[in-house]
CSV table of N, CA and C in Angstrom, one decimal:
chain,number,residue,atom,x,y,z
A,1,UNK,N,-126.8,-34.6,39.3
A,1,UNK,CA,-125.8,-33.7,39.5
A,1,UNK,C,-125.1,-34.0,40.8
A,2,UNK,N,-123.8,-34.5,40.9
A,2,UNK,CA,-123.2,-34.8,42.0
A,2,UNK,C,-122.0,-33.9,42.5
A,3,UNK,N,-122.0,-33.6,43.7
A,3,UNK,CA,-121.0,-32.8,44.2
A,3,UNK,C,-119.7,-33.8,44.7
A,4,UNK,N,-118.4,-33.7,44.2
A,4,UNK,CA,-117.6,-34.8,44.5
A,4,UNK,C,-116.6,-33.8,45.3
A,5,UNK,N,-116.2,-34.5,46.5
A,5,UNK,CA,-115.5,-33.6,47.5
A,5,UNK,C,-114.2,-34.3,47.6
A,6,UNK,N,-112.9,-33.7,47.5
A,6,UNK,CA,-111.8,-34.4,47.7
A,6,UNK,C,-110.9,-33.5,48.6
A,7,UNK,N,-110.5,-34.2,49.6
A,7,UNK,CA,-109.9,-33.5,50.8
A,7,UNK,C,-108.3,-33.8,50.8
A,8,UNK,N,-107.8,-34.6,50.2
A,8,UNK,CA,-106.5,-35.0,50.2
A,8,UNK,C,-105.9,-34.5,49.1
A,9,UNK,N,-104.5,-34.1,48.8
A,9,UNK,CA,-103.7,-33.8,47.5
A,9,UNK,C,-103.6,-35.0,47.3
A,10,UNK,N,-103.4,-35.0,45.8
A,10,UNK,CA,-103.1,-36.0,44.8
A,10,UNK,C,-101.7,-36.5,45.0
A,11,UNK,N,-100.8,-36.1,45.8
A,11,UNK,CA,-99.4,-36.6,46.2
A,11,UNK,C,-99.5,-37.5,47.3
A,12,UNK,N,-100.5,-37.3,48.2
A,12,UNK,CA,-100.8,-37.8,49.5
A,12,UNK,C,-101.7,-39.2,49.4
A,13,UNK,N,-102.7,-39.2,48.3
A,13,UNK,CA,-103.7,-40.0,48.3
A,13,UNK,C,-104.2,-40.4,46.9
A,14,UNK,N,-104.8,-41.6,46.8
A,14,UNK,CA,-105.4,-41.4,45.3
A,14,UNK,C,-106.7,-41.2,45.0
A,15,UNK,N,-107.5,-40.7,46.1
A,15,UNK,CA,-108.9,-40.2,46.2
A,15,UNK,C,-109.2,-39.4,44.8
A,16,UNK,N,-108.2,-38.5,44.4
A,16,UNK,CA,-108.6,-37.6,43.2
A,16,UNK,C,-108.7,-38.5,41.9
A,17,UNK,N,-107.9,-39.3,41.8
A,17,UNK,CA,-107.6,-40.4,40.6
A,17,UNK,C,-109.0,-41.2,40.6
A,18,UNK,N,-109.3,-41.4,41.9
A,18,UNK,CA,-110.5,-42.4,42.0
A,18,UNK,C,-111.5,-41.5,41.5
A,19,UNK,N,-111.8,-40.6,42.0
A,19,UNK,CA,-113.0,-39.7,41.8
A,19,UNK,C,-113.1,-39.5,40.3
A,20,UNK,N,-111.8,-38.9,39.6
A,20,UNK,CA,-112.1,-38.6,38.0
A,20,UNK,C,-112.6,-40.0,37.2
A,21,UNK,N,-112.3,-41.3,37.8
A,21,UNK,CA,-113.1,-42.4,37.1
A,21,UNK,C,-114.3,-42.3,37.0
A,22,UNK,N,-115.1,-41.8,38.0
A,22,UNK,CA,-116.6,-41.7,38.1
A,22,UNK,C,-117.2,-40.3,37.7
A,23,UNK,N,-116.4,-39.0,37.9
A,23,UNK,CA,-117.3,-37.6,37.6
A,23,UNK,C,-117.8,-37.8,36.3
A,24,UNK,N,-118.7,-36.9,36.1
A,24,UNK,CA,-119.4,-36.9,34.9
A,24,UNK,C,-119.5,-35.2,34.5
A,25,UNK,N,-119.7,-34.9,33.3
A,25,UNK,CA,-119.5,-33.6,32.7
A,25,UNK,C,-120.4,-32.7,33.6
A,26,UNK,N,-121.6,-32.9,34.1
A,26,UNK,CA,-122.6,-32.2,34.8
A,26,UNK,C,-122.1,-31.9,36.2
A,27,UNK,N,-121.2,-32.8,36.8
A,27,UNK,CA,-120.9,-32.9,38.2
A,27,UNK,C,-120.0,-31.6,38.7
A,28,UNK,N,-119.7,-31.5,39.8
A,28,UNK,CA,-118.9,-30.6,40.2
A,28,UNK,C,-117.7,-31.1,41.1
A,29,UNK,N,-116.6,-30.8,41.2
A,29,UNK,CA,-115.4,-31.3,42.2
A,29,UNK,C,-115.1,-30.2,42.9
A,30,UNK,N,-115.2,-30.4,44.1
A,30,UNK,CA,-114.8,-29.2,45.1
A,30,UNK,C,-113.6,-29.8,45.8
A,31,UNK,N,-112.5,-29.1,46.1
A,31,UNK,CA,-111.3,-29.4,46.8
A,31,UNK,C,-111.1,-28.6,47.7
A,32,UNK,N,-110.9,-29.2,48.8
A,32,UNK,CA,-110.6,-28.6,50.3
A,32,UNK,C,-109.7,-29.3,50.9
A,33,UNK,N,-109.1,-28.7,52.1
A,33,UNK,CA,-107.9,-29.2,52.9
A,33,UNK,C,-106.9,-29.2,51.7
A,34,UNK,N,-105.9,-30.1,51.9
A,34,UNK,CA,-104.8,-30.4,51.3
A,34,UNK,C,-105.1,-30.8,49.9
A,35,UNK,N,-106.5,-30.8,49.5
A,35,UNK,CA,-106.8,-31.2,48.1
A,35,UNK,C,-106.6,-30.0,47.2
A,36,UNK,N,-106.9,-28.6,47.7
A,36,UNK,CA,-106.3,-27.7,46.8
A,36,UNK,C,-104.9,-27.6,46.4
A,37,UNK,N,-104.0,-28.2,46.9
A,37,UNK,CA,-102.7,-28.5,46.5
A,37,UNK,C,-102.5,-29.3,45.2
A,38,UNK,N,-103.4,-29.9,44.8
A,38,UNK,CA,-103.4,-30.7,43.5
A,38,UNK,C,-103.4,-29.9,42.3
A,39,UNK,N,-103.8,-28.5,42.5
A,39,UNK,CA,-103.8,-27.7,41.4
A,39,UNK,C,-102.6,-27.2,41.2
A,40,UNK,N,-101.8,-27.3,42.1
A,40,UNK,CA,-100.3,-26.8,41.8
A,40,UNK,C,-99.4,-27.6,40.9
A,41,UNK,N,-99.8,-28.6,40.5
A,41,UNK,CA,-99.2,-29.7,39.9
A,41,UNK,C,-99.6,-29.4,38.4
A,42,UNK,N,-99.0,-29.4,37.1
A,42,UNK,CA,-99.2,-29.1,36.2
A,42,UNK,C,-100.0,-30.4,35.5
A,43,UNK,N,-99.6,-31.6,35.5
A,43,UNK,CA,-100.3,-32.7,35.2
A,43,UNK,C,-102.0,-32.7,35.8
A,44,UNK,N,-102.0,-32.2,36.9
A,44,UNK,CA,-103.5,-32.1,37.5
A,44,UNK,C,-104.4,-31.3,36.8
A,45,UNK,N,-103.6,-29.9,36.6
A,45,UNK,CA,-104.4,-29.0,36.1
A,45,UNK,C,-104.9,-29.3,34.8
A,46,UNK,N,-104.0,-30.2,34.0
A,46,UNK,CA,-104.4,-30.3,32.6
A,46,UNK,C,-105.3,-31.6,32.7
A,47,UNK,N,-105.3,-32.5,33.8
A,47,UNK,CA,-106.3,-33.6,33.9
A,47,UNK,C,-107.6,-33.1,34.2
A,48,UNK,N,-107.8,-31.9,34.9
A,48,UNK,CA,-109.0,-31.4,35.3
A,48,UNK,C,-109.4,-30.3,34.7
A,49,UNK,N,-108.8,-30.0,33.5
A,49,UNK,CA,-108.8,-28.7,32.5
A,49,UNK,C,-110.7,-28.7,32.4
A,50,UNK,N,-111.1,-29.9,32.0
A,50,UNK,CA,-112.6,-29.8,31.5
A,50,UNK,C,-113.6,-30.3,32.5
A,51,UNK,N,-113.2,-30.0,33.8
A,51,UNK,CA,-114.1,-30.4,35.0
A,51,UNK,C,-114.3,-29.0,35.5
A,52,UNK,N,-115.6,-29.0,36.2
A,52,UNK,CA,-116.1,-27.9,36.9
A,52,UNK,C,-115.4,-28.1,38.2
A,53,UNK,N,-114.8,-26.9,38.7
A,53,UNK,CA,-113.9,-27.1,40.1
A,53,UNK,C,-114.0,-25.9,40.8
A,54,UNK,N,-114.3,-26.3,42.0
A,54,UNK,CA,-114.6,-25.1,43.2
A,54,UNK,C,-113.6,-25.4,44.4
A,55,UNK,N,-112.8,-24.6,44.8
A,55,UNK,CA,-112.2,-24.6,46.2
A,55,UNK,C,-112.6,-23.9,47.0
A,56,UNK,N,-112.4,-24.6,48.4
A,56,UNK,CA,-113.0,-23.6,49.6
A,56,UNK,C,-112.1,-22.9,49.9
A,57,UNK,N,-112.6,-21.8,50.1
A,57,UNK,CA,-111.6,-20.4,50.0
A,57,UNK,C,-110.9,-20.3,51.4
A,58,UNK,N,-111.4,-20.9,52.4
A,58,UNK,CA,-110.6,-20.8,53.6
A,58,UNK,C,-109.2,-21.4,53.5
A,59,UNK,N,-109.5,-22.9,52.8
A,59,UNK,CA,-108.3,-23.6,52.5
A,59,UNK,C,-107.2,-22.8,51.8
A,60,UNK,N,-107.8,-22.2,50.5
A,60,UNK,CA,-106.8,-21.6,49.9
A,60,UNK,C,-105.9,-20.6,50.7
A,61,UNK,N,-106.7,-19.6,51.4
A,61,UNK,CA,-106.1,-18.9,52.5
A,61,UNK,C,-105.4,-19.3,53.0
A,62,UNK,N,-105.5,-20.2,53.8
A,62,UNK,CA,-104.6,-20.8,54.9
A,62,UNK,C,-103.5,-21.3,54.3
A,63,UNK,N,-103.5,-21.8,53.0
A,63,UNK,CA,-102.1,-22.2,52.4
A,63,UNK,C,-101.4,-21.3,51.8
A,64,UNK,N,-101.9,-19.9,51.5
A,64,UNK,CA,-101.3,-18.9,51.0
A,64,UNK,C,-101.1,-18.7,49.6
A,65,UNK,N,-102.1,-19.3,49.0
A,65,UNK,CA,-102.4,-19.8,47.5
A,65,UNK,C,-103.4,-18.9,46.8
A,66,UNK,N,-103.6,-17.9,47.3
A,66,UNK,CA,-104.7,-17.0,47.0
A,66,UNK,C,-104.4,-16.3,45.3
A,67,UNK,N,-103.1,-15.9,45.3
A,67,UNK,CA,-102.7,-15.7,44.0
A,67,UNK,C,-102.7,-16.8,42.9
A,68,UNK,N,-102.1,-17.8,43.3
A,68,UNK,CA,-101.6,-18.9,42.5
A,68,UNK,C,-103.0,-19.7,42.0
A,69,UNK,N,-104.1,-19.7,42.6
A,69,UNK,CA,-105.4,-20.3,42.4
A,69,UNK,C,-106.5,-19.6,42.2
A,70,UNK,N,-106.3,-18.0,41.9
A,70,UNK,CA,-107.1,-17.2,41.7
A,70,UNK,C,-108.0,-17.4,40.7
A,71,UNK,N,-107.9,-18.1,39.8
A,71,UNK,CA,-108.5,-18.3,38.6
A,71,UNK,C,-109.6,-19.4,38.7
A,72,UNK,N,-109.5,-20.0,39.9
A,72,UNK,CA,-110.6,-20.9,40.0
A,72,UNK,C,-111.6,-20.6,41.0
A,73,UNK,N,-112.9,-20.9,40.9
A,73,UNK,CA,-113.7,-20.5,42.1
A,73,UNK,C,-113.6,-21.0,43.2
A,74,UNK,N,-113.8,-19.9,44.0
A,74,UNK,CA,-113.6,-20.0,45.6
A,74,UNK,C,-115.0,-19.9,46.5
A,75,UNK,N,-115.2,-20.8,47.2
A,75,UNK,CA,-116.3,-20.9,48.0
A,75,UNK,C,-116.0,-20.5,49.2
A,76,UNK,N,-117.0,-19.8,49.9
A,76,UNK,CA,-117.1,-19.4,51.2
A,76,UNK,C,-117.8,-20.7,52.1
A,77,UNK,N,-117.9,-20.6,53.3
A,77,UNK,CA,-118.3,-21.7,54.1
A,77,UNK,C,-119.7,-22.0,53.7
A,78,UNK,N,-120.7,-20.6,53.8
A,78,UNK,CA,-121.8,-20.5,53.5
A,78,UNK,C,-122.3,-21.1,52.1
A,79,UNK,N,-121.5,-20.7,51.0
A,79,UNK,CA,-121.5,-21.0,49.6
A,79,UNK,C,-121.3,-22.8,49.4
A,80,UNK,N,-120.3,-23.2,50.2
A,80,UNK,CA,-120.2,-24.7,50.4
A,80,UNK,C,-121.6,-25.4,50.9
A,81,UNK,N,-122.1,-24.7,51.9
A,81,UNK,CA,-123.4,-25.4,52.3
A,81,UNK,C,-124.2,-25.4,51.2
A,82,UNK,N,-124.4,-24.7,50.5
A,82,UNK,CA,-125.5,-24.3,49.5
A,82,UNK,C,-125.0,-25.2,48.5
A,83,UNK,N,-123.8,-25.5,48.3
A,83,UNK,CA,-123.7,-26.5,47.1
A,83,UNK,C,-124.0,-27.8,47.7
A,84,UNK,N,-123.9,-28.0,48.8
A,84,UNK,CA,-124.3,-29.4,49.1
A,84,UNK,C,-126.0,-29.4,49.1
A,85,UNK,N,-126.5,-28.6,49.1
A,85,UNK,CA,-127.9,-28.7,49.2
A,85,UNK,C,-128.4,-28.5,47.6
A,86,UNK,N,-127.7,-27.9,46.9
A,86,UNK,CA,-128.2,-27.8,45.5
A,86,UNK,C,-127.8,-28.9,44.6
A,87,UNK,N,-127.0,-29.8,45.0
A,87,UNK,CA,-126.7,-30.9,44.2
A,87,UNK,C,-127.3,-32.4,44.8
A,88,UNK,N,-127.7,-33.0,43.9
A,88,UNK,CA,-128.6,-34.0,44.2
A,88,UNK,C,-127.8,-35.2,44.9
A,89,UNK,N,-126.4,-35.4,44.9
A,89,UNK,CA,-126.0,-36.2,45.9
A,89,UNK,C,-124.4,-35.6,46.1
A,90,UNK,N,-123.9,-35.9,47.3
A,90,UNK,CA,-122.7,-35.6,47.7
A,90,UNK,C,-121.6,-36.9,47.7
A,91,UNK,N,-120.6,-36.8,47.4
A,91,UNK,CA,-119.6,-38.1,47.4
A,91,UNK,C,-118.4,-37.4,48.1
A,92,UNK,N,-117.8,-37.9,49.3
A,92,UNK,CA,-116.8,-37.6,49.8
A,92,UNK,C,-115.4,-38.6,49.5
A,93,UNK,N,-114.6,-38.3,48.8
A,93,UNK,CA,-113.5,-39.3,48.4
A,93,UNK,C,-112.3,-39.1,49.4
């Protein structure tokens, strides 16, 4: 079980595209920073529909996207730390 972390929007970088080549069904994708903006695009919502997704809550709030991204699991800083400890491996893209 791997925690994949993507920090950049899919419109700025190819990290999310690369991540999707390697992510497995049991893995978790954590979007933080500008990475949360990727979920504003319908094509990425569809591409990630079968992926277990979490967002860093403070980054969603900082961008004023609480309402638009409310149906995604949002992690506090403490929960983020716990996720890094409960996954066998962490990869930042």
